[in-house]
Rosetta silent file (secondary structure, phi, psi, omega in degrees, C-alpha in Angstrom):
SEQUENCE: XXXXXXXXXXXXXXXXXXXXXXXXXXXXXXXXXXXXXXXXXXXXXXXXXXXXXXXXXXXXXXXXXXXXXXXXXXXXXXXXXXXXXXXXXXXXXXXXX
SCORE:     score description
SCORE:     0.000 S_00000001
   1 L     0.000  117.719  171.444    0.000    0.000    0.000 S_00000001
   2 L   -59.215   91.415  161.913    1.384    2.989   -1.107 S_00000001
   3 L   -37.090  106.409  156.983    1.717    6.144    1.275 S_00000001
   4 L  -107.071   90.247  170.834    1.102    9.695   -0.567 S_00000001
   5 L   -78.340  140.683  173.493    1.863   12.617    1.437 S_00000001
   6 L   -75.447  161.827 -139.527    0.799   15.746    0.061 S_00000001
   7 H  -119.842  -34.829  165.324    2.369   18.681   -0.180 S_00000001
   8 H   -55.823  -59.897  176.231   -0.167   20.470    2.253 S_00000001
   9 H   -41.029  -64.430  166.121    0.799   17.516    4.938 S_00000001
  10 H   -58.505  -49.880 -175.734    4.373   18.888    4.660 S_00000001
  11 H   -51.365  -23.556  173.865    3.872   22.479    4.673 S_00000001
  12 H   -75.758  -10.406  166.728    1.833   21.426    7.951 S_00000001
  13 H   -81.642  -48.861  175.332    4.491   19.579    9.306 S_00000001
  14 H   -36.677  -58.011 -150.756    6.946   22.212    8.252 S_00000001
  15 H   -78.751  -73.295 -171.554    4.840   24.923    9.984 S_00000001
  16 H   -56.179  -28.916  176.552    4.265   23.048   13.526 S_00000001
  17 L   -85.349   21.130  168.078    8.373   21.843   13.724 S_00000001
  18 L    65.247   16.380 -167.956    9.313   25.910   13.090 S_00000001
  19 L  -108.200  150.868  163.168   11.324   24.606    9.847 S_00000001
  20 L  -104.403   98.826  166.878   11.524   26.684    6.531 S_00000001
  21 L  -106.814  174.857 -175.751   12.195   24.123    4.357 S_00000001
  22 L   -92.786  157.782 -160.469   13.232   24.259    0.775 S_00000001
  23 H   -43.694  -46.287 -168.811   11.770   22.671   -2.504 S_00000001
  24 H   -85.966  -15.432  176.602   14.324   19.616   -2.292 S_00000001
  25 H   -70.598  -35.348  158.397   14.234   19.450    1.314 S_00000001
  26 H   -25.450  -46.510 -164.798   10.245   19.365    0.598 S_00000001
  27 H   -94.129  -62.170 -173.478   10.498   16.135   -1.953 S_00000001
  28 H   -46.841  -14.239  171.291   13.062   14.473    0.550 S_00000001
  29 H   -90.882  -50.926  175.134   10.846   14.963    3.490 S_00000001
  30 H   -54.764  -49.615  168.953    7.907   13.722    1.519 S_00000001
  31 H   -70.002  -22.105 -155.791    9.612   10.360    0.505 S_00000001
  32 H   -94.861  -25.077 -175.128   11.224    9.783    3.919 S_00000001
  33 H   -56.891  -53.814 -167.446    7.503   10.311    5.478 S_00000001
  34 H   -52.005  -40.899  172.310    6.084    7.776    2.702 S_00000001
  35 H   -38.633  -43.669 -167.183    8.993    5.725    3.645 S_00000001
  36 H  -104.418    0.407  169.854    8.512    5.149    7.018 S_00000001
  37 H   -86.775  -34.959 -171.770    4.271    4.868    6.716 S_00000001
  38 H   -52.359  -67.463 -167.212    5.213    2.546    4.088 S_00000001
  39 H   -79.618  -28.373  166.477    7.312    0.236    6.904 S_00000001
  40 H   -62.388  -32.102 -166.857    4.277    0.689    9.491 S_00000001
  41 H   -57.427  -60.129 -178.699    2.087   -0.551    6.740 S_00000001
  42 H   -41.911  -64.776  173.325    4.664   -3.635    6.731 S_00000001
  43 H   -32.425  -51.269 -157.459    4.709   -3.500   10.309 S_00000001
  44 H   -90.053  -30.386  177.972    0.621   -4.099   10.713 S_00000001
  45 H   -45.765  -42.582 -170.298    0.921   -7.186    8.085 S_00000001
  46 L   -65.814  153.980 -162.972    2.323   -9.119   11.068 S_00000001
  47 L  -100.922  118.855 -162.129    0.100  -11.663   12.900 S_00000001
  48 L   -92.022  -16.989 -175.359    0.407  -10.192   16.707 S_00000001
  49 L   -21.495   87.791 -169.171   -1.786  -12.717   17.710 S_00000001
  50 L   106.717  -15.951 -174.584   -1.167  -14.571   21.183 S_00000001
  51 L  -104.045  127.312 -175.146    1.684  -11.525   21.766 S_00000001
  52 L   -56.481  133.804  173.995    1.170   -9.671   25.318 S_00000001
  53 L   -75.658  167.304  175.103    1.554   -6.211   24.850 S_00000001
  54 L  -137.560  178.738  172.304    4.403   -4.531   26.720 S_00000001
  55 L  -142.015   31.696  169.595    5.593   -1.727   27.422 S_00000001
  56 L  -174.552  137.592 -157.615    9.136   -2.164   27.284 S_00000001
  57 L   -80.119   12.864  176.977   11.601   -4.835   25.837 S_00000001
  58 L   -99.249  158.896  152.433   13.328   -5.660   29.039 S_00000001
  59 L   -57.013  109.168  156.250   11.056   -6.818   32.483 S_00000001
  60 L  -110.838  156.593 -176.587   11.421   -3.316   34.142 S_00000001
  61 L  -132.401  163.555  169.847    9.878   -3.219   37.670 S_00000001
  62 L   -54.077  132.301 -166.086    9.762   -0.036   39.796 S_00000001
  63 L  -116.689    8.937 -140.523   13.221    0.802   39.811 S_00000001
  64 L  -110.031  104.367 -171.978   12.990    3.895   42.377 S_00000001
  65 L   -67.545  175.729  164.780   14.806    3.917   45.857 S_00000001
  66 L   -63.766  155.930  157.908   13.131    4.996   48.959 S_00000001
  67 L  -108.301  123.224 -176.744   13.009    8.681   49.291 S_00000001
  68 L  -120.947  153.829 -158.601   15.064    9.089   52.782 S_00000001
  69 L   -87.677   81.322 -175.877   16.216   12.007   54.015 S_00000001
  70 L   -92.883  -37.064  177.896   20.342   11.649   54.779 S_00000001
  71 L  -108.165   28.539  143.492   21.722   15.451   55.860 S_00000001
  72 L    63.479 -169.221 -175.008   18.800   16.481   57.872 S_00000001
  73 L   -81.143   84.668  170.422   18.243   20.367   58.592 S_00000001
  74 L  -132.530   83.478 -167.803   21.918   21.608   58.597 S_00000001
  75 H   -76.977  -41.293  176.733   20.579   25.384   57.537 S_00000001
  76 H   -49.803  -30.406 -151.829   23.672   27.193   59.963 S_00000001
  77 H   -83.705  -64.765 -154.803   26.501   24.958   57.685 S_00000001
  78 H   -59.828  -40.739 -169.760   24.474   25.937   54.019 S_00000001
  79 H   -66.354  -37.756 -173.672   24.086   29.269   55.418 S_00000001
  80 L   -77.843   26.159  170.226   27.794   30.008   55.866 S_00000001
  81 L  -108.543   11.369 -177.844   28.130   29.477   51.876 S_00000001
  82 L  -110.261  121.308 -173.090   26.069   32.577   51.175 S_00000001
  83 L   -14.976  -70.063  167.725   27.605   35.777   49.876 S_00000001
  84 L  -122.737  156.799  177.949   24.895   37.950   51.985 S_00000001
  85 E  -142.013  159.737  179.007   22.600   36.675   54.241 S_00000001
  86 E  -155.716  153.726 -175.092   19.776   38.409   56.306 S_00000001
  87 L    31.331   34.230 -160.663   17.568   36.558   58.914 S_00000001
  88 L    47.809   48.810 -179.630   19.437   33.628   58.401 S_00000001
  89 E  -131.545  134.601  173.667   18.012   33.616   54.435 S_00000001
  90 E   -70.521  165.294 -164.537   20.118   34.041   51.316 S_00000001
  91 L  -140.359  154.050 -142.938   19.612   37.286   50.296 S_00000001
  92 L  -158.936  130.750 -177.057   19.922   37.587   46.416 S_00000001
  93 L   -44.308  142.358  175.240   19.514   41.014   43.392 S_00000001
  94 L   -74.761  123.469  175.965   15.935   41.771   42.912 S_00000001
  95 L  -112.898    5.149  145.515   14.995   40.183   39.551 S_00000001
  96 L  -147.306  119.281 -166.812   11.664   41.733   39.348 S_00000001
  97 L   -77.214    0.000    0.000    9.986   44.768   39.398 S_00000001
């Protein structure tokens, strides 16, 4: 089955990825699209029958430590890195008016 992208389809692709492309970048985008609609097409031919979907090819499991706490509240140590400080708070250029 045969793919045809249109020339509208690129400039709309063109338009949402922010690209100016050029005539030949145009025909070369247009075959690489049919190209790969082409290989889903291929792709969907196969009999999936009987296969569990997944949703990754390895067995992943939560892979995520505990979240634990290891240097506690040590705000006097963190404090003595700050250029200025006021009320034990970094104190930092006004970025907005």
């Amino acid at each position: 089955m045969a793919n045809i992208i249109s020339d509208e389809t690129i400039e709309y692709v063109g338009i949402l990825a922010k690209l100016e492309l050029s005539d030949a970048e145009k025909e070369d985008a247009k075959r690489d699209m049919g190209r790969m609609l082409d290989y889903i097409d291929k792709l969907n031919e196969l009999d999936t029958d009987g296969v569990e979907p997944m949703s990754h090819v390895f067995p992943v499991n939560n892979v995520f430590r505990e979240d634990v706490v290891t240097n506690g509240d040590d705000r006097e140590n963190i404090i003595l890195n700050a250029p200025q400080k006021k009320d034990g708070q970094f104190m930092v250029p006004k970025t907005v008016e």
